């Protein structure tokens, strides 16, 4: 999770340090994964991670971009051989696009690895395509004859006219991210975005909106006939290939997993467990909304959200509540020595959970805990002490039982200072149930979606404002969204 400054990138970049990362592209129509884009990272011998903008200047200076593209293709082929139902999209440099015989190299690699060409597509950025248009046209034809799809990437009508774009005969076009990152209220910008979507439809090409980091951009793209989207609004890049679909509930993209599927593949990343209160706060609080963009997983922590997904016509498989996630995870990994937990939780819950989990696992599964003060998030000294405490423990799973939105904002601020932690479970006040400090609502109450009423009756003074004022507009928003879908 930890990235470092480009100024300290060593000149002797090791080939073994390169890693493939992945970011999924989701179909707007049904939330399924269209493909995973292959991204590149480099890790030094000390475990520090670098983005392409940090190491690519050295690669370019050493004239190794063509060699690096070949390395990425070989690594991607190995990944596809292990996961044949996956579809990957690989970016090509200008050097590869302009190199005679590169399409033959791709054909040979796919043949040697016994990879279905339809499981691979290649992305060519607009300026690379325009550098030698006639050569690019032939290159695209070669790739399509092999059986691979081709994507015109970062298109903004800056280097290619619409007629030149049409001559390329690509399968997809990806919108340049800066177009959507700028204000959608600009009429000239809106006109360009709409014309790209219209032109792609007329050419029979899939239109992809990329760099969608907030719900407004995703909703706008879907409304204006873009077929699919990519960005932090859905899922940030990670080392894991994404297969699960997404379900949008009022701008919140929820992961559509069954409990079994989710636990079996949960090895790393950041898990947030949204409920109606989270959703309403995300709409009002820009800092909270920004914090939510770092979540690798957003599970359905509410029967009300589950019912909402059905009402909107995109039903989730099932809810996965924060209260059940910790026992599910601990049961699944109780005999796995590769996982050790640190509990960061308010009140007396942390030591109680530690004792319970360790007793059930028959080993020191939870190796340390910390109980922060009431307003620890406003105290930088205590926050630094917590970071030090977690790092000193050597735990690689951090479980938070802090009220929202404090816990999500804290994870956003300090996640990069926890190099040993590979999995973060932000479970909120649900850990009180696991600790035995809060009553678990009857199953029939949860299934009816009135767990909030059960909580309200338990703590009326603390929760009346949340449920009766803050969350009250949810139903109206849901009906309005359904009517204007």
XYZ file of C-alpha atoms in Angstrom:
485
model
C 0.000 0.000 0.000
C 2.948 2.325 0.506
C 4.145 4.484 -2.396
C 7.262 6.619 -2.271
C 8.675 9.714 -3.906
C 10.037 9.436 -7.428
C 13.244 11.252 -6.489
C 14.575 8.169 -4.707
C 13.927 5.639 -7.487
C 17.202 3.737 -7.987
C 18.727 3.655 -11.443
C 19.365 -0.091 -11.344
C 15.744 -1.190 -11.686
C 15.423 -4.949 -11.190
C 13.222 -6.878 -13.609
C 12.050 -9.073 -10.715
C 10.608 -6.010 -9.011
C 7.868 -5.442 -11.581
C 4.346 -6.422 -10.518
C 1.059 -6.546 -12.368
C -1.785 -4.656 -10.748
C -5.349 -4.613 -11.997
C -8.315 -2.263 -12.177
C -11.681 -3.555 -13.406
C -13.959 -1.934 -15.964
C -17.662 -2.425 -15.172
C -20.613 -2.600 -17.560
C -23.160 0.053 -16.659
C -26.063 -2.141 -17.807
C -25.654 -4.938 -15.268
C -22.610 -4.097 -13.120
C -20.573 -7.059 -14.374
C -16.824 -6.877 -14.967
C -16.090 -6.312 -18.650
C -12.333 -6.706 -18.227
C -9.440 -5.878 -15.917
C -6.912 -3.340 -17.136
C -3.327 -4.395 -16.485
C -1.332 -1.746 -14.620
C 2.335 -1.848 -13.697
C 4.081 -1.222 -10.392
C 7.685 -1.695 -9.331
C 8.846 -2.767 -5.865
C 12.416 -2.269 -4.686
C 14.409 -4.707 -2.556
C 13.113 -3.018 0.622
C 9.487 -3.478 -0.365
C 8.818 0.143 -1.339
C 6.305 0.468 -4.153
C 6.595 2.845 -7.110
C 4.023 3.988 -9.672
C 4.806 4.224 -13.419
C 5.242 7.983 -13.238
C 8.123 7.318 -10.846
C 10.048 4.657 -12.764
C 9.025 5.149 -16.413
C 11.429 8.085 -16.971
C 14.311 5.721 -16.192
C 12.855 3.024 -18.450
C 12.467 5.528 -21.278
C 15.960 6.922 -20.772
C 17.372 3.394 -20.974
C 15.355 2.742 -24.166
C 13.616 -0.240 -22.542
C 9.934 0.514 -23.158
C 9.641 -2.123 -25.874
C 11.299 -4.716 -23.643
C 9.033 -3.747 -20.757
C 5.918 -4.202 -22.912
C 7.108 -7.693 -23.820
C 7.676 -8.483 -20.147
C 4.162 -7.307 -19.248
C 2.607 -9.425 -22.007
C 4.488 -12.521 -20.830
C 3.444 -11.902 -17.217
C -0.166 -11.349 -18.296
C -0.123 -14.606 -20.276
C 1.007 -16.474 -17.165
C -1.861 -14.880 -15.247
C -4.364 -15.862 -17.940
C -3.067 -19.421 -18.008
C -3.883 -19.660 -14.296
C -7.270 -17.879 -14.629
C -8.651 -18.687 -18.097
C -12.066 -17.047 -17.579
C -10.467 -13.648 -16.982
C -10.180 -10.966 -19.665
C -7.208 -8.594 -19.474
C -6.520 -5.302 -21.230
C -2.849 -4.408 -21.787
C -1.481 -0.942 -22.565
C 1.070 -0.662 -25.369
C 3.741 2.015 -25.648
C 4.376 4.026 -28.804
C 7.532 1.961 -29.324
C 5.542 -1.275 -29.452
C 2.842 0.138 -31.723
C 5.487 1.379 -34.149
C 7.709 -1.708 -34.032
C 7.608 -3.981 -37.073
C 6.854 -7.530 -36.063
C 5.322 -6.747 -32.659
C 1.994 -8.264 -33.660
C 3.886 -11.444 -34.543
C 5.458 -11.411 -31.076
C 1.976 -11.194 -29.526
C 0.727 -14.072 -31.673
C 3.706 -16.242 -30.725
C 3.303 -15.548 -26.995
C -0.408 -16.367 -27.033
C 0.229 -19.551 -28.977
C 3.055 -20.653 -26.701
C 0.996 -20.041 -23.545
C -2.124 -21.587 -25.125
C -4.142 -18.443 -24.408
C -7.454 -17.701 -26.113
C -6.809 -14.419 -28.005
C -10.332 -13.275 -27.118
C -9.250 -13.054 -23.462
C -6.700 -10.336 -24.285
C -7.202 -6.844 -25.598
C -4.660 -4.110 -26.228
C -4.943 -0.390 -25.527
C -3.331 2.198 -27.794
C -3.344 5.796 -26.564
C -4.600 8.444 -28.973
C -1.205 10.209 -29.389
C 0.530 6.848 -30.038
C -2.047 5.958 -32.676
C -1.660 9.322 -34.385
C 2.139 9.183 -34.539
C 2.045 6.980 -37.654
C -1.613 6.509 -38.491
C -1.189 4.275 -41.541
C 1.078 1.899 -39.605
C -1.317 1.896 -36.642
C -4.230 0.967 -38.920
C -2.317 -2.085 -40.169
C -1.220 -2.947 -36.619
C -4.828 -2.856 -35.377
C -5.901 -5.102 -38.242
C -3.145 -7.580 -37.372
C -4.254 -7.725 -33.734
C -7.894 -8.222 -34.678
C -6.954 -10.979 -37.134
C -5.173 -12.727 -34.265
C -8.454 -12.526 -32.350
C -7.607 -9.750 -29.879
C -9.786 -6.709 -29.340
C -8.233 -3.243 -29.608
C -9.021 -0.155 -27.531
C -8.344 3.453 -28.479
C -7.261 4.809 -25.101
C -7.341 8.339 -23.673
C -9.338 9.678 -26.590
C -10.134 13.380 -26.434
C -10.186 14.372 -30.111
C -6.800 16.072 -29.596
C -4.652 14.096 -32.066
C -7.177 12.235 -34.213
C -10.204 13.469 -36.110
C -13.393 11.441 -35.919
C -12.725 10.206 -39.467
C -9.242 8.994 -38.476
C -10.719 7.338 -35.397
C -13.208 5.518 -37.621
C -10.423 4.339 -39.965
C -8.689 2.606 -37.057
C -11.629 0.169 -36.707
C -11.027 -0.430 -33.004
C -13.451 -2.326 -30.768
C -13.629 0.145 -27.887
C -12.834 3.759 -27.140
C -11.805 4.990 -23.688
C -12.560 8.565 -22.849
C -9.640 10.676 -21.687
C -10.061 10.942 -17.920
C -9.390 14.672 -17.754
C -12.577 15.391 -19.711
C -14.725 14.042 -16.898
C -12.474 15.350 -14.140
C -13.175 18.879 -15.344
C -16.473 20.610 -14.699
C -19.385 18.900 -16.407
C -21.172 22.257 -16.478
C -18.934 23.507 -19.312
C -21.081 23.399 -22.446
C -18.224 22.785 -24.889
C -16.964 19.929 -22.712
C -20.429 18.404 -22.491
C -20.860 18.638 -26.246
C -17.568 16.804 -26.846
C -18.405 14.058 -24.347
C -21.822 13.475 -25.862
C -20.462 13.465 -29.397
C -17.832 10.837 -28.477
C -20.518 8.607 -26.989
C -22.789 9.087 -30.014
C -19.964 8.442 -32.491
C -18.871 5.267 -30.715
C -22.437 3.943 -30.837
C -22.684 4.689 -34.559
C -19.388 2.856 -35.160
C -20.533 -0.115 -33.100
C -17.801 0.427 -30.531
C -17.993 0.153 -26.748
C -17.541 3.543 -25.050
C -15.696 3.465 -21.716
C -15.559 6.371 -19.271
C -12.378 6.178 -17.198
C -11.106 7.948 -14.084
C -14.579 7.986 -12.512
C -13.715 8.848 -8.944
C -17.108 10.121 -7.797
C -20.704 9.034 -8.244
C -21.711 12.130 -10.217
C -19.316 11.275 -13.047
C -20.500 7.668 -13.128
C -24.167 8.678 -13.223
C -23.500 11.261 -15.946
C -21.564 8.755 -18.082
C -24.293 6.136 -17.793
C -27.013 8.651 -18.590
C -25.180 9.840 -21.712
C -24.844 6.420 -23.297
C -21.371 5.351 -22.212
C -21.381 1.569 -21.962
C -18.970 1.028 -19.102
C -16.874 2.797 -16.499
C -13.633 2.565 -14.575
C -12.294 4.440 -11.585
C -12.056 4.762 -7.819
C -15.848 5.158 -7.627
C -15.994 1.438 -8.409
C -12.640 -0.034 -7.402
C -9.087 1.213 -7.081
C -6.128 -0.715 -8.584
C -4.984 -3.754 -6.626
C -2.895 -6.885 -7.028
C -6.027 -9.007 -7.269
C -8.046 -9.501 -10.436
C -11.665 -8.484 -9.880
C -14.442 -10.813 -10.957
C -17.422 -9.782 -8.834
C -20.041 -7.490 -10.272
C -21.106 -4.164 -8.764
C -24.582 -2.981 -7.860
C -25.225 0.755 -7.710
C -27.507 1.961 -4.932
C -27.941 5.742 -5.118
C -24.350 6.272 -6.243
C -22.788 3.745 -3.873
C -21.215 0.863 -5.823
C -21.630 -2.288 -3.711
C -19.744 -5.532 -4.333
C -22.090 -8.320 -5.354
C -20.653 -11.339 -3.526
C -22.088 -14.275 -1.693
C -20.620 -14.714 1.795
C -18.723 -17.839 0.788
C -17.236 -16.253 -2.344
C -16.202 -13.145 -0.469
C -14.435 -14.901 2.391
C -12.648 -17.340 0.088
C -11.055 -14.581 -1.992
C -10.487 -12.000 0.775
C -6.722 -11.853 1.201
C -5.809 -8.173 1.079
C -7.252 -4.707 0.611
C -9.567 -2.363 2.503
C -13.114 -3.413 3.402
C -15.797 -0.863 4.274
C -19.260 -1.975 5.400
C -21.761 0.694 4.320
C -25.298 1.034 5.591
C -27.971 3.668 4.975
C -26.317 6.090 7.393
C -23.017 5.792 5.529
C -24.746 6.395 2.205
C -26.469 9.542 3.423
C -23.274 10.901 5.006
C -21.328 10.242 1.799
C -23.769 12.497 -0.035
C -23.263 15.332 2.471
C -19.618 15.058 3.556
C -16.979 15.497 0.824
C -14.169 14.250 3.094
C -16.137 11.113 3.898
C -16.882 10.646 0.205
C -13.172 10.921 -0.576
C -12.327 8.421 2.166
C -14.734 5.918 0.648
C -12.834 5.944 -2.669
C -9.959 3.959 -1.132
C -12.127 0.950 -0.281
C -11.295 -2.158 -2.289
C -14.542 -3.727 -1.117
C -17.881 -2.180 -0.162
C -20.080 -4.932 1.219
C -23.819 -4.672 1.815
C -24.055 -4.163 5.571
C -27.788 -3.471 5.626
C -30.982 -5.332 4.849
C -32.443 -1.993 3.784
C -29.720 -1.573 1.133
C -30.335 -5.172 0.090
C -34.058 -4.434 -0.358
C -33.142 -1.208 -2.196
C -31.048 -3.145 -4.723
C -34.059 -5.367 -5.450
C -36.371 -2.363 -5.743
C -33.999 -0.751 -8.273
C -33.891 -3.908 -10.369
C -30.281 -4.933 -9.664
C -30.548 -7.371 -6.750
C -27.529 -8.220 -4.643
C -26.854 -11.902 -3.955
C -27.060 -11.365 -0.203
C -26.068 -8.967 2.532
C -22.770 -9.455 4.371
C -23.033 -7.592 7.651
C -20.100 -6.157 9.561
C -21.224 -8.106 12.633
C -20.802 -11.450 10.871
C -17.715 -10.636 8.777
C -15.185 -10.894 11.625
C -16.353 -14.333 12.878
C -16.585 -15.576 9.275
C -13.039 -14.431 8.543
C -11.626 -15.796 11.794
C -13.312 -19.174 11.348
C -12.056 -19.482 7.774
C -8.454 -18.595 8.699
C -8.239 -19.935 12.257
C -5.642 -22.545 11.233
C -3.785 -20.266 8.835
C -0.590 -18.989 10.508
C -0.112 -16.397 7.755
C -2.746 -14.138 9.324
C -2.481 -12.210 12.583
C -4.930 -9.563 13.788
C -4.707 -6.211 15.525
C -7.945 -4.871 17.040
C -8.377 -1.088 17.192
C -11.666 -0.566 18.981
C -13.345 1.878 21.319
C -14.396 1.026 24.855
C -13.849 -2.393 26.364
C -14.555 -4.393 23.208
C -10.959 -4.970 22.010
C -9.686 -7.223 24.842
C -12.994 -9.103 24.924
C -12.797 -9.854 21.201
C -9.136 -10.816 21.539
C -9.937 -13.353 24.248
C -12.930 -14.762 22.353
C -11.178 -15.112 18.978
C -8.014 -16.597 20.462
C -10.014 -19.063 22.546
C -11.963 -20.240 19.504
C -8.881 -20.400 17.268
C -6.774 -22.171 19.877
C -3.862 -19.851 19.116
C -2.895 -16.169 19.498
C -4.792 -15.106 16.368
C -5.315 -11.559 17.708
C -1.819 -10.551 18.776
C -2.490 -7.044 20.079
C -5.176 -4.422 20.701
C -5.534 -0.698 21.315
C -8.367 1.278 22.905
C -8.220 4.897 21.699
C -9.569 7.884 23.577
C -12.942 9.354 22.629
C -11.614 11.986 20.222
C -8.347 10.340 19.242
C -8.780 11.300 15.576
C -8.279 14.963 16.540
C -5.059 14.161 18.406
C -2.139 13.690 16.011
C 0.134 12.499 18.808
C -2.234 9.656 19.688
C -2.771 8.800 16.027
C 0.987 8.489 15.543
C 1.165 6.330 18.673
C -1.529 4.048 17.256
C 0.365 3.702 13.969
C 3.542 2.860 15.887
C 1.677 0.343 18.055
C 0.201 -1.426 15.010
C 3.534 -1.541 13.168
C 5.356 -2.820 16.242
C 2.870 -5.675 16.588
C 3.728 -7.011 13.095
C 0.034 -7.844 12.579
C -1.027 -7.975 8.937
C -4.793 -7.636 9.473
C -6.211 -4.503 11.111
C -9.771 -4.664 12.470
C -11.392 -1.348 13.386
C -14.358 -1.049 15.707
C -14.655 2.742 15.628
C -17.749 4.818 14.965
C -18.284 6.101 11.438
C -17.218 8.321 9.776
C -14.187 8.503 12.085
C -12.840 5.053 11.223
C -13.057 5.474 7.432
C -11.411 8.897 7.554
C -8.673 7.555 9.847
C -7.940 4.696 7.441
C -7.793 7.199 4.574
C -5.231 9.329 6.430
C -2.969 6.627 7.840
C -3.230 3.542 5.609
C 0.049 4.275 3.815
C 1.919 4.352 7.137
C 1.066 0.714 7.854
C 3.377 -1.226 5.512
C 2.878 -4.570 7.280
C -0.913 -4.431 7.120
C -2.298 -6.076 3.995
C -5.964 -6.263 5.016
C -8.094 -3.662 6.810
C -11.601 -4.489 8.051
C -13.477 -1.329 9.073
C -16.422 -2.861 10.930
C -17.554 0.020 13.122
C -19.830 -0.443 16.099
C -20.701 -3.980 14.953
C -17.684 -5.267 16.894
C -19.620 -4.503 20.076
C -21.964 -7.335 19.127
C -19.060 -9.738 18.660
C -17.643 -8.623 22.013
C -20.973 -9.315 23.718
C -21.433 -5.679 24.725
C -24.441 -5.147 22.451
C -27.448 -7.415 21.975
C -27.689 -9.090 18.598
C -31.091 -8.335 17.027
C -33.377 -11.324 16.439
C -32.954 -12.852 12.995
C -36.524 -12.031 12.017
C -35.891 -8.360 12.852
C -32.800 -8.274 10.628
C -34.558 -10.096 7.795
C -37.423 -7.582 7.868
C -34.992 -4.674 7.537
C -35.978 -3.047 10.841
C -32.723 -3.613 12.688
C -32.443 0.177 12.856
C -35.633 0.256 14.949
C -34.185 -2.375 17.284
C -31.087 -0.192 17.751
C -33.154 2.953 18.179
C -35.195 1.374 20.977
C -31.961 0.314 22.699
C -30.275 3.728 22.460
C -32.947 6.363 21.735
C -30.959 9.357 22.989
C -27.859 8.535 20.958
C -29.522 7.352 17.752
C -32.768 9.270 17.232
C -31.103 12.007 15.199
C -29.281 9.493 12.982
C -32.331 7.437 12.080
C -35.157 9.981 12.212
C -33.407 13.008 10.700
C -30.160 12.109 8.935
C -31.388 8.895 7.266
C -35.031 9.876 6.735
C -34.580 11.225 3.147
C -33.275 7.840 1.963
C -36.692 6.452 1.035
C -37.625 9.588 -0.905
C -34.316 9.496 -2.795
C -34.851 5.827 -3.602
C -38.329 6.412 -5.036
C -37.128 9.434 -6.999
C -34.248 7.426 -8.461
C -36.620 4.606 -9.448
C -38.995 7.002 -11.196
C -36.247 8.687 -13.219
C -34.084 5.615 -13.939
